[in-house]
Amino acid sequence: MQGFVFDLDGVLADTAKYHYIAWKQLAAEIGITIDEVFNEQLKGISRQESLERILAHGGKSSTFSAAELAKMAEKKNQHYVELLEELTPEDALPGVRELLAAACEHNIPCTVASASKNAPLILEKLVLADYFVGIVDPESLAKGKPDPEIFIKAAQLMAIDPKEVIGFEDAQAGIDGIKGCGMYAIGIGEAEQLKGADRVITDLTEIAIEELLRI
Ligand code: BG6
Ligand code: MG
């Protein structure tokens, strides 16, 4: 294995919970209730598509104009960014900083493959930005996760064949994208929500770099 690619929300940072809080509030304002089970379907999915899924869930798919949809997505993001103000370097998930530092020591490049447009801000707040050789720009993508495009672009940023890259993900859409380009997939979370992952762990403290490099 020659390189690592990390999802952000729910892998590097405990921010998946803030996305959920912000979507739940926005949904409630338009009379739609979402729960944590439904929220699994939003993980790894772009802001606009998440909103579309929430509206479909509430039976309100064709209720709003494009301008109203854009306003709603912006409102959710403003709430989310407010919640991010509380973020400190301690909000990096367990084992993240240690694994990134070990990767640096072993000259293993790391990239970020996240649907989030807030990724650069979050990495700065967590003081993790310097560990990465690049962040895939989600605006540059023709298709989001589960399409493998974002992971292929991450491998290109490192000039490494995807088959020699390990991808870390907390969402089913992400695992599907990683496997779709032949990477080795490590799921973080519950196995039922990470079907097809080569290995599932609870957090990054469970795996040492030596073990990863032997894969
Ligand atoms: C993904 C999250 O990482 O980014 C999704 O899992 C989120 O929940 C998506 O919707 C887009 O993020 P943002 O910050 O650009 O709204
Ligand atoms: Mg995620």
CSV table of C-alpha atoms and ligand atoms in Angstrom, one decimal:
chain,number,residue,atom,x,y,z
A,1,MET,CA,0.0,0.0,0.0
A,2,GLN,CA,1.4,3.4,-1.1
A,3,GLY,CA,-1.2,6.0,0.0
A,4,PHE,CA,-4.2,6.7,2.2
A,5,VAL,CA,-7.4,8.5,1.3
A,6,PHE,CA,-9.7,9.7,4.1
A,7,ASP,CA,-13.3,10.8,4.2
A,8,LEU,CA,-13.7,13.7,6.5
A,9,ASP,CA,-17.1,13.8,8.3
A,10,GLY,CA,-17.2,10.8,10.7
A,11,VAL,CA,-13.7,9.6,9.9
A,12,LEU,CA,-11.3,12.5,10.7
A,13,ALA,CA,-13.7,14.6,12.7
A,14,ASP,CA,-16.8,14.1,14.8
A,15,THR,CA,-18.8,16.4,12.5
A,16,ALA,CA,-21.4,13.9,11.2
A,17,LYS,CA,-23.5,14.7,14.3
A,18,TYR,CA,-23.5,18.4,13.4
A,19,HIS,CA,-24.7,17.7,9.9
A,20,TYR,CA,-27.5,15.7,11.4
A,21,ILE,CA,-28.5,18.4,13.9
A,22,ALA,CA,-28.6,21.0,11.2
A,23,TRP,CA,-30.6,18.9,8.7
A,24,LYS,CA,-33.0,17.8,11.4
A,25,GLN,CA,-33.8,21.4,12.3
A,26,LEU,CA,-34.2,22.5,8.7
A,27,ALA,CA,-36.4,19.5,8.0
A,28,ALA,CA,-38.6,20.3,11.1
A,29,GLU,CA,-39.1,23.8,9.8
A,30,ILE,CA,-40.8,22.4,6.7
A,31,GLY,CA,-42.8,19.8,8.6
A,32,ILE,CA,-40.5,16.8,7.9
A,33,THR,CA,-39.2,14.5,10.6
A,34,ILE,CA,-35.9,12.7,10.2
A,35,ASP,CA,-34.3,10.2,12.5
A,36,GLU,CA,-30.9,8.6,12.8
A,37,VAL,CA,-31.8,5.6,10.7
A,38,PHE,CA,-32.8,7.9,7.8
A,39,ASN,CA,-29.7,10.0,8.4
A,40,GLU,CA,-27.5,7.1,7.4
A,41,GLN,CA,-28.7,7.8,3.8
A,42,LEU,CA,-27.4,11.3,4.0
A,43,LYS,CA,-23.8,10.4,4.9
A,44,GLY,CA,-21.3,11.0,2.2
A,45,ILE,CA,-24.0,12.7,0.0
A,46,SER,CA,-23.7,16.3,-1.2
A,47,ARG,CA,-25.6,19.1,0.4
A,48,GLN,CA,-28.0,19.5,-2.5
A,49,GLU,CA,-28.7,15.8,-2.9
A,50,SER,CA,-29.2,15.5,0.9
A,51,LEU,CA,-31.9,18.1,0.7
A,52,GLU,CA,-33.6,16.3,-2.2
A,53,ARG,CA,-33.6,13.0,-0.2
A,54,ILE,CA,-35.1,14.8,2.8
A,55,LEU,CA,-37.9,16.3,0.7
A,56,ALA,CA,-38.6,12.9,-1.0
A,57,HIS,CA,-38.7,11.3,2.5
A,58,GLY,CA,-41.3,13.9,3.6
A,59,GLY,CA,-43.3,13.5,0.3
A,60,LYS,CA,-42.4,17.1,-0.7
A,61,SER,CA,-40.2,16.5,-3.7
A,62,SER,CA,-41.8,19.0,-6.1
A,63,THR,CA,-43.0,21.5,-3.6
A,64,PHE,CA,-40.2,24.1,-3.8
A,65,SER,CA,-38.6,26.2,-6.6
A,66,ALA,CA,-34.9,26.0,-7.4
A,67,ALA,CA,-34.4,29.4,-5.6
A,68,GLU,CA,-36.2,28.1,-2.5
A,69,LEU,CA,-34.1,24.9,-2.5
A,70,ALA,CA,-30.9,26.9,-2.8
A,71,LYS,CA,-32.0,29.1,0.1
A,72,MET,CA,-32.8,26.1,2.3
A,73,ALA,CA,-29.4,24.4,1.6
A,74,GLU,CA,-27.7,27.7,2.4
A,75,LYS,CA,-29.7,28.0,5.7
A,76,LYS,CA,-28.7,24.5,6.7
A,77,ASN,CA,-25.1,25.3,5.9
A,78,GLN,CA,-25.2,28.5,8.0
A,79,HIS,CA,-26.4,26.5,11.0
A,80,TYR,CA,-23.8,23.8,10.4
A,81,VAL,CA,-21.0,26.4,10.1
A,82,GLU,CA,-22.2,28.0,13.4
A,83,LEU,CA,-22.0,24.5,15.0
A,84,LEU,CA,-18.5,24.2,13.7
A,85,GLU,CA,-17.4,27.2,15.6
A,86,GLU,CA,-17.2,24.9,18.7
A,87,LEU,CA,-14.7,22.7,16.9
A,88,THR,CA,-11.2,22.4,18.4
A,89,PRO,CA,-8.2,20.1,17.7
A,90,GLU,CA,-9.6,17.7,20.3
A,91,ASP,CA,-12.5,17.0,18.0
A,92,ALA,CA,-10.3,15.0,15.7
A,93,LEU,CA,-11.6,11.4,16.1
A,94,PRO,CA,-9.6,8.9,18.2
A,95,GLY,CA,-6.4,7.7,16.5
A,96,VAL,CA,-6.6,10.2,13.6
A,97,ARG,CA,-3.7,12.4,14.5
A,98,GLU,CA,-1.5,9.4,15.5
A,99,LEU,CA,-2.2,7.6,12.2
A,100,LEU,CA,-1.6,10.7,10.1
A,101,ALA,CA,1.7,11.4,11.9
A,102,ALA,CA,2.8,7.8,11.4
A,103,ALA,CA,1.9,8.0,7.7
A,104,CYS,CA,4.1,11.1,7.4
A,105,GLU,CA,7.0,9.3,9.1
A,106,HIS,CA,6.7,6.4,6.6
A,107,ASN,CA,6.4,8.8,3.6
A,108,ILE,CA,2.9,7.6,2.9
A,109,PRO,CA,0.9,10.4,1.2
A,110,CYS,CA,-2.6,11.1,2.5
A,111,THR,CA,-5.5,12.9,0.8
A,112,VAL,CA,-9.0,13.9,1.7
A,113,ALA,CA,-12.0,12.7,-0.4
A,114,SER,CA,-15.1,14.4,1.1
A,115,ALA,CA,-18.3,15.7,-0.4
A,116,SER,CA,-18.0,18.7,2.0
A,117,LYS,CA,-17.3,22.1,0.8
A,118,ASN,CA,-16.3,22.9,4.4
A,119,ALA,CA,-13.4,20.4,4.4
A,120,PRO,CA,-10.6,23.1,4.3
A,121,LEU,CA,-12.2,25.0,7.2
A,122,ILE,CA,-12.6,21.9,9.3
A,123,LEU,CA,-9.0,20.7,8.7
A,124,GLU,CA,-7.7,24.1,9.7
A,125,LYS,CA,-9.8,24.1,12.9
A,126,LEU,CA,-8.5,20.6,13.8
A,127,VAL,CA,-5.0,21.6,12.9
A,128,LEU,CA,-4.7,18.6,10.5
A,129,ALA,CA,-4.3,20.4,7.2
A,130,ASP,CA,-0.6,19.9,7.0
A,131,TYR,CA,-0.8,16.2,7.0
A,132,PHE,CA,-2.4,16.1,3.5
A,133,VAL,CA,-0.9,16.4,0.1
A,134,GLY,CA,-4.3,17.3,-1.3
A,135,ILE,CA,-8.0,17.6,-0.9
A,136,VAL,CA,-10.3,16.7,-3.8
A,137,ASP,CA,-12.4,19.7,-4.7
A,138,PRO,CA,-16.0,18.4,-4.6
A,139,GLU,CA,-17.0,21.1,-7.1
A,140,SER,CA,-14.8,19.4,-9.7
A,141,LEU,CA,-16.8,16.2,-9.6
A,142,ALA,CA,-19.3,15.1,-12.3
A,143,LYS,CA,-20.8,12.5,-9.8
A,144,GLY,CA,-20.7,12.3,-6.1
A,145,LYS,CA,-20.3,9.1,-3.9
A,146,PRO,CA,-21.2,6.3,-4.4
A,147,ASP,CA,-19.5,6.9,-7.8
A,148,PRO,CA,-15.7,6.2,-7.4
A,149,GLU,CA,-14.7,9.5,-9.2
A,150,ILE,CA,-13.7,11.3,-6.0
A,151,PHE,CA,-11.5,8.4,-4.9
A,152,ILE,CA,-9.9,8.1,-8.4
A,153,LYS,CA,-9.1,11.9,-8.2
A,154,ALA,CA,-7.6,11.4,-4.7
A,155,ALA,CA,-5.3,8.7,-6.1
A,156,GLN,CA,-4.4,10.9,-9.0
A,157,LEU,CA,-3.4,13.7,-6.5
A,158,MET,CA,-0.9,11.2,-5.0
A,159,ALA,CA,0.1,9.8,-8.5
A,160,ILE,CA,-0.7,6.3,-7.1
A,161,ASP,CA,-2.7,3.4,-8.6
A,162,PRO,CA,-6.0,3.1,-6.7
A,163,LYS,CA,-5.2,-0.6,-6.1
A,164,GLU,CA,-2.3,0.5,-3.9
A,165,VAL,CA,-4.5,2.9,-1.9
A,166,ILE,CA,-6.4,2.3,1.4
A,167,GLY,CA,-9.6,4.3,1.7
A,168,PHE,CA,-11.2,5.1,5.1
A,169,GLU,CA,-15.0,5.7,5.2
A,170,ASP,CA,-17.9,5.9,7.6
A,171,ALA,CA,-20.7,5.8,5.0
A,172,GLN,CA,-22.0,3.1,2.7
A,173,ALA,CA,-21.9,5.5,-0.3
A,174,GLY,CA,-18.2,5.9,0.5
A,175,ILE,CA,-17.4,2.2,0.8
A,176,ASP,CA,-19.1,1.7,-2.5
A,177,GLY,CA,-17.0,4.4,-4.1
A,178,ILE,CA,-13.8,3.0,-2.7
A,179,LYS,CA,-14.5,-0.5,-3.8
A,180,GLY,CA,-15.7,0.8,-7.2
A,181,CYS,CA,-12.1,1.8,-8.1
A,182,GLY,CA,-10.4,-1.2,-6.6
A,183,MET,CA,-9.0,0.4,-3.4
A,184,TYR,CA,-8.9,-1.4,-0.1
A,185,ALA,CA,-11.8,-0.2,2.1
A,186,ILE,CA,-11.7,0.3,5.8
A,187,GLY,CA,-15.1,1.1,7.2
A,188,ILE,CA,-15.4,3.0,10.5
A,189,GLY,CA,-18.5,2.3,12.4
A,190,GLU,CA,-21.1,-0.6,12.3
A,191,ALA,CA,-20.6,-3.4,9.8
A,192,GLU,CA,-24.3,-3.4,8.8
A,193,GLN,CA,-23.9,0.2,7.4
A,194,LEU,CA,-20.6,-0.6,5.7
A,195,LYS,CA,-21.3,-3.5,3.4
A,196,GLY,CA,-18.5,-4.6,1.2
A,197,ALA,CA,-15.8,-3.0,3.3
A,198,ASP,CA,-12.6,-5.2,3.5
A,199,ARG,CA,-12.4,-4.5,7.2
A,200,VAL,CA,-14.6,-2.7,9.7
A,201,ILE,CA,-13.2,-1.0,12.8
A,202,THR,CA,-14.7,1.2,15.5
A,203,ASP,CA,-12.0,3.9,15.3
A,204,LEU,CA,-8.5,4.4,14.0
A,205,THR,CA,-6.9,3.4,17.3
A,206,GLU,CA,-7.7,-0.2,16.4
A,207,ILE,CA,-5.2,-0.4,13.5
A,208,ALA,CA,-1.5,0.3,13.4
A,209,ILE,CA,0.4,1.7,10.4
A,210,GLU,CA,2.6,-1.4,10.3
A,211,GLU,CA,-0.5,-3.6,9.8
A,212,LEU,CA,-1.9,-1.2,7.1
A,213,LEU,CA,1.3,-1.3,5.1
A,214,ARG,CA,1.3,-5.2,5.2
A,215,ILE,CA,-2.1,-5.3,3.4
B,1,BG6,C1,-20.3,14.8,3.6
B,1,BG6,C2,-21.2,14.5,4.7
B,1,BG6,O1,-19.0,14.5,4.0
B,1,BG6,O2,-20.4,16.1,3.1
B,1,BG6,C3,-22.6,14.8,4.3
B,1,BG6,O3,-21.2,13.1,5.0
B,1,BG6,C4,-22.7,16.3,3.8
B,1,BG6,O4,-23.5,14.7,5.4
B,1,BG6,C5,-21.7,16.5,2.6
B,1,BG6,O5,-24.0,16.6,3.3
B,1,BG6,C6,-21.6,17.9,2.1
B,1,BG6,O6,-21.1,18.7,3.1
B,1,BG6,P1,-21.2,20.3,3.1
B,1,BG6,O7,-20.3,20.7,4.3
B,1,BG6,O8,-20.6,20.8,1.8
B,1,BG6,O9,-22.6,20.7,3.3
B,2,MG,MG,-18.4,10.6,6.3
